């Protein structure tokens, strides 16, 4: 039996089943120890420093105690601190992106995914480079600047060369004032050599969902194909980092296994990346299992309700304060509205989850990966964010200025966000308003920009930002950044 070792590079040692079970037993035994719960909450709270703000984060054990605690007062406090952390490190900005499905050819047998290889009735489709270009133009015409590309795993139909070619195509399209400035990649676990190629192609974050950290379940849920190899999949982020990618995105597909087990595994994974590479995950996604072609979520026993889902999100926020949290359009407007106050920092908008979906007038369902709950247009999502007190941000500056990995984390901690990310968010929002927004959204947006501009503390930055905003509006200039 392997020993628990967060620094090990072997999956069974850094995601250690025995340690998770002990953690869950400890959390169950201490969940009503309110003095302990208070100490953990105090530890999680942001502390002001001379130069900014720091947060201690929580260990997987501490965070698991909070997740198990059901005391209504303490749960309320968790939400309050989650919001405090979010505001301290990310402000009221919410970064926007869209998924782009390249291919649904897949050789894996994932039992929860409609792309599984034995699904014979889903049409298989792979975009040609011409089609990629058309999809990117459609996305640019909506106003998107940041994409997450998605693909099934199929070494013959979607080899790494195909993915790299698609990335080159995406970056090469400049339609009207549009451009895609950051491509994140969500493809199956691969080799260090391929990760290096992705890095060289200029990707932002490499995203790979663990699906479940429970090895036995993992093996049953992925009965066939290369993804069946739990260790290869779980160790993927270490290979990605060895290949030079320093922004990686974790995630669990909630609904497959018991959520407390998954939560402990997820935080342990973050601790492992921190221990080995000196930098935790850039993002954590919290997808929930959805209905899809050939997939009935009721067939899975571990679905979680909206309250539990919100609590998990808040506890992630407390445990890993510098990691962005992503919520997709798998969730409805109502759920997304609630989660915005639990520490979420990125949302997708106007998404289509089918291969070639953005160029169709009607939302196609034939090759969809999951049912999209939030079917609003990007314009509606942008307006909704602003009306609920947030700044929709299309900013991609950090990654383009080389502020990735621990350099991004330092920016977070330095208290410079209001002098850097805040004006960048306003300038990219202004581009969106001028180029793509409806008159109503434009009107709301310009009022938001005017109000938010006053919050930039540094006078010089405030002046330059105001000048740049005027040049975006009046002179057709684009792509300013701090
Ligand atoms: N093929 C790649 C892999 O195996 O990791 C990644 C891309 S897959 C298109 C993206 C993610 O969608 C999967 O990691 C999974 O978590 C999620 N997914 C699959 N089926 C789903 C469903 N029925 N409902 C919600 N999400 C689902």
XYZ file of C-alpha atoms and ligand atoms in Angstrom:
509
model
C 0.000 0.000 0.000
C 1.455 3.361 -1.064
C 2.161 6.094 1.491
C 0.621 9.521 1.197
C 3.164 11.952 -0.242
C 2.050 15.264 -1.794
C 5.486 15.609 -3.404
C 5.405 12.245 -5.135
C 4.886 12.086 -8.889
C 2.889 8.861 -8.589
C -0.871 9.387 -8.663
C -1.684 6.846 -5.924
C 0.717 8.627 -3.576
C -0.385 12.255 -4.041
C -4.083 11.355 -4.400
C -3.988 8.837 -1.618
C -7.177 6.873 -1.020
C -6.275 6.155 2.635
C -5.556 9.831 3.307
C -8.869 10.828 1.711
C -10.779 8.298 3.816
C -9.046 9.478 7.000
C -9.768 13.086 6.030
C -13.457 12.317 5.569
C -13.578 10.506 8.925
C -11.782 13.447 10.593
C -14.185 15.927 8.972
C -17.202 13.902 10.105
C -15.857 13.662 13.653
C -15.086 17.418 13.866
C -17.866 19.010 11.833
C -19.745 20.040 15.006
C -16.655 21.344 16.782
C -17.629 24.956 16.211
C -14.512 26.362 17.886
C -12.389 24.449 15.373
C -14.639 25.555 12.528
C -14.165 29.169 13.644
C -10.380 28.774 13.738
C -10.419 27.370 10.214
C -12.644 30.193 8.997
C -10.318 32.765 10.559
C -7.343 31.143 8.860
C -9.110 31.394 5.494
C -9.965 35.091 5.853
C -7.819 37.531 3.791
C -5.260 39.460 5.832
C -4.274 42.979 4.817
C -0.524 43.605 4.525
C 1.491 46.779 3.895
C 1.648 45.988 0.170
C -1.636 44.229 -0.463
C -3.460 41.267 0.864
C -2.607 37.654 1.570
C -4.584 34.553 2.211
C -3.336 31.411 3.914
C -5.654 28.999 2.103
C -6.660 25.741 3.769
C -5.354 22.203 3.831
C -7.576 19.473 2.415
C -8.385 18.402 5.991
C -9.382 21.877 7.128
C -11.417 22.510 3.999
C -13.136 19.116 4.385
C -14.205 20.024 7.942
C -15.882 23.153 6.559
C -17.573 21.213 3.800
C -18.939 18.721 6.351
C -20.087 21.400 8.815
C -23.839 22.007 8.621
C -24.224 24.734 11.224
C -26.233 27.448 9.394
C -24.319 30.350 10.991
C -20.951 28.877 10.039
C -22.126 28.036 6.531
C -23.246 31.650 6.155
C -19.790 32.759 7.259
C -18.192 30.485 4.622
C -20.130 32.334 1.918
C -19.179 35.714 3.366
C -15.479 34.865 3.444
C -15.630 33.336 -0.040
C -16.952 36.627 -1.347
C -14.385 38.588 0.663
C -11.564 36.541 -0.885
C -12.991 36.910 -4.358
C -13.212 40.688 -3.990
C -9.737 40.929 -2.442
C -7.974 39.053 -5.244
C -10.189 39.269 -8.288
C -12.298 42.332 -7.542
C -15.732 42.414 -9.178
C -14.354 41.361 -12.560
C -15.643 38.207 -14.253
C -13.628 36.884 -17.171
C -15.623 35.645 -20.153
C -14.815 32.839 -22.568
C -16.479 30.379 -24.939
C -15.796 26.718 -25.680
C -15.021 25.740 -29.266
C -15.647 22.086 -30.122
C -13.230 20.881 -32.786
C -14.051 17.205 -33.065
C -16.253 14.632 -31.372
C -14.364 11.610 -32.699
C -13.336 9.681 -29.614
C -11.852 6.275 -28.869
C -12.655 6.322 -25.146
C -15.549 4.603 -23.449
C -16.416 7.254 -20.789
C -19.884 6.113 -19.727
C -21.153 9.638 -18.910
C -20.071 11.305 -22.165
C -22.105 11.223 -25.402
C -18.863 11.105 -27.421
C -18.042 7.632 -26.064
C -16.903 5.294 -28.787
C -19.863 2.897 -28.632
C -22.438 5.648 -29.129
C -23.376 4.724 -32.677
C -26.174 7.253 -33.192
C -24.288 10.496 -32.582
C -23.014 11.917 -35.880
C -19.222 12.212 -35.815
C -17.792 15.474 -37.004
C -14.408 17.113 -37.163
C -13.938 20.709 -38.281
C -11.826 21.409 -41.355
C -9.536 24.457 -41.120
C -12.061 26.353 -43.252
C -14.751 25.444 -40.731
C -12.509 26.431 -37.804
C -12.068 29.829 -39.476
C -15.837 30.205 -39.918
C -16.501 29.258 -36.274
C -13.851 31.729 -35.089
C -15.378 34.511 -37.195
C -18.778 33.740 -35.673
C -17.236 33.851 -32.178
C -15.364 37.073 -32.928
C -18.576 38.611 -34.243
C -20.172 37.861 -30.888
C -17.286 39.648 -29.166
C -15.230 36.761 -27.799
C -11.480 37.129 -27.247
C -10.785 33.975 -25.235
C -11.622 30.394 -26.202
C -11.329 26.961 -24.678
C -10.905 24.373 -27.416
C -12.442 20.966 -26.807
C -11.926 17.696 -28.542
C -12.516 13.996 -28.101
C -9.465 11.727 -27.937
C -8.661 10.006 -31.189
C -5.040 9.634 -32.304
C -6.095 9.032 -35.903
C -8.758 11.698 -36.383
C -7.570 14.305 -33.872
C -3.803 13.836 -33.504
C -1.792 16.573 -31.815
C -0.857 17.959 -35.253
C -4.556 18.576 -35.943
C -4.995 20.399 -32.614
C -1.872 22.513 -33.289
C -3.098 23.365 -36.771
C -6.446 24.475 -35.332
C -4.671 26.683 -32.768
C -2.639 28.329 -35.544
C -5.799 28.908 -37.551
C -7.636 30.387 -34.567
C -4.861 32.872 -33.807
C -4.570 33.813 -37.481
C -8.173 34.990 -37.938
C -8.717 38.755 -37.590
C -12.215 39.573 -38.719
C -13.140 43.282 -38.545
C -11.885 44.348 -35.086
C -11.955 40.780 -33.809
C -9.163 38.558 -32.646
C -8.801 35.603 -30.339
C -6.090 36.519 -27.882
C -5.981 33.455 -25.677
C -6.686 29.833 -26.553
C -7.054 27.473 -23.614
C -6.974 23.789 -24.407
C -9.109 20.970 -23.009
C -7.856 17.789 -24.626
C -7.057 14.347 -23.282
C -3.963 13.606 -21.213
C -0.894 13.421 -23.429
C 2.915 13.252 -23.422
C 5.460 15.837 -22.204
C 6.546 16.257 -25.798
C 2.996 17.121 -26.904
C 2.530 19.495 -23.987
C 5.714 21.252 -25.099
C 4.222 21.599 -28.598
C 1.058 23.098 -27.129
C 3.137 25.531 -25.103
C 5.066 26.541 -28.233
C 1.771 27.058 -30.057
C 0.981 29.774 -27.491
C -1.800 28.210 -25.496
C -3.071 29.772 -22.283
C -4.272 27.230 -19.744
C -4.166 23.480 -20.248
C -7.402 22.161 -18.795
C -8.069 18.549 -17.939
C -10.874 17.398 -15.700
C -10.045 14.517 -13.435
C -13.725 13.457 -13.678
C -13.347 11.486 -10.428
C -10.473 11.059 -7.983
C -11.919 7.745 -6.801
C -9.718 5.248 -8.598
C -12.049 2.273 -8.456
C -14.962 4.309 -9.823
C -12.681 5.945 -12.358
C -11.763 2.538 -13.786
C -15.435 1.579 -14.090
C -16.502 4.922 -15.558
C -13.726 4.738 -18.164
C -13.898 1.059 -19.094
C -12.076 1.288 -22.425
C -9.620 3.447 -24.334
C -6.456 5.286 -23.267
C -8.391 7.305 -20.676
C -8.888 4.080 -18.696
C -5.336 4.556 -17.367
C -6.078 6.379 -14.090
C -2.450 7.103 -13.241
C -1.580 8.457 -16.683
C -4.632 10.733 -16.510
C -4.022 11.882 -12.916
C -0.334 12.600 -13.531
C -1.082 14.641 -16.685
C -0.674 18.036 -15.019
C 2.852 17.130 -13.915
C 3.724 16.241 -17.500
C 2.093 19.468 -18.715
C 4.249 21.432 -16.298
C 7.326 19.453 -17.291
C 6.488 20.493 -20.872
C 6.600 24.153 -19.839
C 2.887 24.873 -19.377
C 2.560 26.668 -16.070
C -1.141 27.478 -16.097
C -3.149 24.304 -15.599
C -6.873 23.919 -14.894
C -8.305 21.159 -12.696
C -11.891 19.988 -12.395
C -14.145 17.231 -11.160
C -17.322 16.138 -12.921
C -19.708 16.349 -9.972
C -22.347 13.645 -9.977
C -20.075 10.702 -10.708
C -18.827 10.018 -7.163
C -19.536 11.224 -3.611
C -18.784 14.911 -3.517
C -16.852 14.944 -0.226
C -14.394 12.410 -1.603
C -14.004 14.420 -4.820
C -13.539 17.664 -2.930
C -10.735 16.257 -0.758
C -9.058 14.787 -3.872
C -9.302 18.078 -5.735
C -7.690 20.078 -2.923
C -4.997 17.405 -2.550
C -4.271 17.724 -6.259
C -3.855 21.485 -5.833
C -1.557 20.911 -2.844
C 0.474 18.458 -4.891
C 1.020 20.963 -7.730
C 2.048 23.603 -5.204
C 4.413 21.182 -3.437
C 6.096 19.928 -6.605
C 6.018 22.907 -8.958
C 5.710 25.808 -6.524
C 2.473 26.948 -8.136
C -1.067 25.723 -7.674
C -3.699 25.307 -10.388
C -4.548 28.435 -12.387
C -8.216 27.467 -12.457
C -10.642 24.927 -11.066
C -13.818 24.089 -12.987
C -16.911 22.756 -11.283
C -18.946 20.989 -13.985
C -21.998 18.954 -12.999
C -23.128 15.949 -15.000
C -25.799 16.866 -17.575
C -28.253 15.150 -19.848
C -26.857 14.434 -23.315
C -27.344 12.108 -26.261
C -27.305 8.566 -24.825
C -26.661 9.966 -21.301
C -29.253 10.128 -18.527
C -27.800 11.826 -15.420
C -30.390 10.022 -13.264
C -28.514 6.790 -13.962
C -25.725 8.110 -11.765
C -26.257 8.036 -8.004
C -24.202 10.957 -6.822
C -25.956 14.038 -8.171
C -25.717 17.070 -5.892
C -28.352 19.713 -5.205
C -27.828 23.436 -5.762
C -27.134 24.176 -2.077
C -24.386 21.585 -1.876
C -22.988 22.792 -5.174
C -22.785 26.375 -3.887
C -21.164 25.222 -0.660
C -18.524 23.200 -2.552
C -17.718 26.263 -4.669
C -17.379 28.495 -1.590
C -15.145 25.935 0.136
C -12.904 25.733 -2.951
C -12.655 29.532 -2.833
C -11.535 29.351 0.825
C -9.058 26.531 0.283
C -7.268 27.840 -2.835
C -7.694 31.630 -2.768
C -5.463 32.413 -5.756
C -7.055 29.945 -8.145
C -9.731 31.113 -10.577
C -13.051 29.257 -10.434
C -14.911 28.561 -13.678
C -18.610 27.974 -14.115
C -19.924 26.960 -17.519
C -23.303 27.156 -19.250
C -24.045 23.653 -17.981
C -25.650 25.650 -15.188
C -28.760 27.807 -15.426
C -28.863 31.581 -15.044
C -30.259 31.136 -11.518
C -27.459 28.841 -10.371
C -24.817 30.976 -12.065
C -26.178 34.112 -10.389
C -25.859 32.442 -7.027
C -22.356 31.135 -7.672
C -21.060 34.532 -8.764
C -21.172 35.427 -5.085
C -19.352 32.290 -3.975
C -16.012 33.098 -5.519
C -16.447 32.323 -9.227
C -14.115 34.388 -11.427
C -14.759 33.083 -14.969
C -17.921 32.214 -16.885
C -18.603 31.041 -20.407
C -21.244 32.867 -22.404
C -23.193 32.351 -25.618
C -21.793 28.802 -25.709
C -22.594 26.067 -28.193
C -21.314 22.624 -27.325
C -21.697 21.009 -30.721
C -19.036 20.671 -33.389
C -19.643 23.529 -35.816
C -22.438 24.989 -33.677
C -21.534 28.672 -33.903
C -22.101 28.927 -37.637
C -25.644 27.543 -37.472
C -28.560 29.949 -37.090
C -30.493 27.569 -34.853
C -28.748 25.890 -31.891
C -27.923 22.376 -33.215
C -28.332 19.393 -30.903
C -27.053 16.521 -33.010
C -23.379 16.618 -31.973
C -23.835 18.432 -28.664
C -21.681 17.325 -25.742
C -24.226 18.271 -23.110
C -27.467 20.227 -22.846
C -26.698 23.909 -22.369
C -28.839 25.297 -19.524
C -27.906 28.939 -19.871
C -28.824 29.636 -23.494
C -28.608 33.428 -23.343
C -26.615 35.321 -25.938
C -23.227 36.777 -25.006
C -24.809 40.238 -25.035
C -27.381 39.097 -22.472
C -24.685 37.511 -20.310
C -22.594 40.699 -20.421
C -25.590 42.820 -19.421
C -26.593 40.399 -16.663
C -23.092 40.575 -15.176
C -23.105 44.360 -15.174
C -26.605 44.560 -13.730
C -25.511 42.315 -10.862
C -22.548 44.560 -10.003
C -19.786 42.799 -11.961
C -17.402 43.910 -14.682
C -17.389 41.502 -17.621
C -13.758 41.249 -18.687
C -12.357 40.125 -22.040
C -8.832 40.702 -20.767
C -6.011 38.381 -21.788
C -3.153 40.674 -20.730
C -1.475 38.583 -18.033
C -0.775 35.649 -20.240
C 0.364 37.833 -23.145
C 2.695 39.779 -20.842
C 4.170 36.533 -19.513
C 2.414 36.861 -16.155
C 1.610 33.162 -15.876
C 2.121 30.596 -13.133
C 3.679 32.068 -9.985
C 4.098 35.491 -11.670
C 0.312 35.728 -11.945
C -0.059 34.639 -8.320
C 2.407 37.397 -7.256
C 0.303 39.995 -9.062
C -2.714 38.683 -7.196
C -0.955 39.041 -3.850
C 0.651 42.418 -4.536
C -2.549 44.437 -4.342
C -1.893 45.799 -7.861
C -5.046 44.306 -9.307
C -6.938 47.580 -9.112
C -4.101 49.305 -10.980
C -3.658 46.573 -13.562
C -6.454 44.057 -14.066
C -9.204 46.548 -13.315
C -8.262 49.059 -16.075
C -7.569 46.157 -18.453
C -11.061 44.817 -17.797
C -12.583 48.238 -18.444
C -10.664 48.717 -21.702
C -11.626 45.290 -23.061
C -15.221 45.827 -21.972
C -15.168 49.138 -23.814
C -13.954 47.375 -26.989
C -16.843 44.948 -26.622
C -19.386 47.716 -26.135
C -18.196 49.696 -29.148
C -17.822 46.751 -31.519
C -20.492 44.233 -30.563
C -23.003 45.275 -27.897
C -26.704 46.028 -28.318
C -27.696 49.674 -27.635
C -29.106 48.735 -24.229
C -25.972 46.863 -23.133
C -23.804 49.675 -24.488
C -25.647 52.230 -22.410
C -25.389 50.159 -19.223
C -21.729 49.422 -19.972
C -20.553 52.980 -20.469
C -22.134 53.957 -17.151
C -20.334 51.031 -15.463
C -17.013 52.057 -17.009
C -17.371 55.624 -15.851
C -18.126 54.562 -12.309
C -15.421 51.897 -12.172
C -12.743 54.154 -13.635
C -12.902 56.225 -10.452
C -11.909 53.183 -8.414
C -8.413 52.988 -9.966
C -6.211 54.140 -7.078
C -3.083 55.234 -8.997
C -3.681 58.636 -10.552
C -1.401 58.090 -13.529
C -2.935 54.706 -14.337
C -6.389 56.258 -14.052
C -5.439 59.042 -16.477
C -3.859 56.677 -19.026
C -6.844 54.326 -18.799
C -9.232 57.245 -19.431
C -7.163 58.319 -22.458
C -7.136 54.790 -23.839
C -10.880 54.432 -23.332
C -11.424 57.646 -25.297
C -9.179 56.356 -28.098
C -11.105 53.044 -28.212
C -14.385 54.937 -28.461
C -13.368 57.733 -30.800
C -10.291 56.693 -32.791
C -10.916 53.000 -33.455
C -7.806 51.990 -31.428
C -7.787 48.506 -29.895
C -5.800 46.171 -27.651
C -4.373 48.464 -24.978
C -3.154 46.829 -21.825
C -1.272 47.423 -18.620
N -11.691 14.558 -24.335
C -11.036 15.306 -23.326
C -10.865 14.495 -22.065
O -11.099 13.314 -22.132
O -10.504 15.027 -21.057
C -11.633 16.615 -22.932
C -12.768 17.219 -23.547
S -14.385 16.816 -22.997
C -14.945 17.495 -24.490
C -14.675 18.004 -21.718
C -15.338 17.561 -20.446
O -16.739 17.503 -20.596
C -14.990 16.227 -19.907
O -13.762 16.266 -19.235
C -16.153 15.931 -18.961
O -15.865 16.281 -17.626
C -17.267 16.816 -19.476
N -18.462 16.033 -19.809
C -18.528 14.888 -20.496
N -19.785 14.427 -20.526
C -20.550 15.311 -19.844
C -21.937 15.372 -19.499
N -22.797 14.432 -19.869
N -22.352 16.423 -18.755
C -21.500 17.374 -18.357
N -20.196 17.364 -18.661
C -19.708 16.345 -19.381
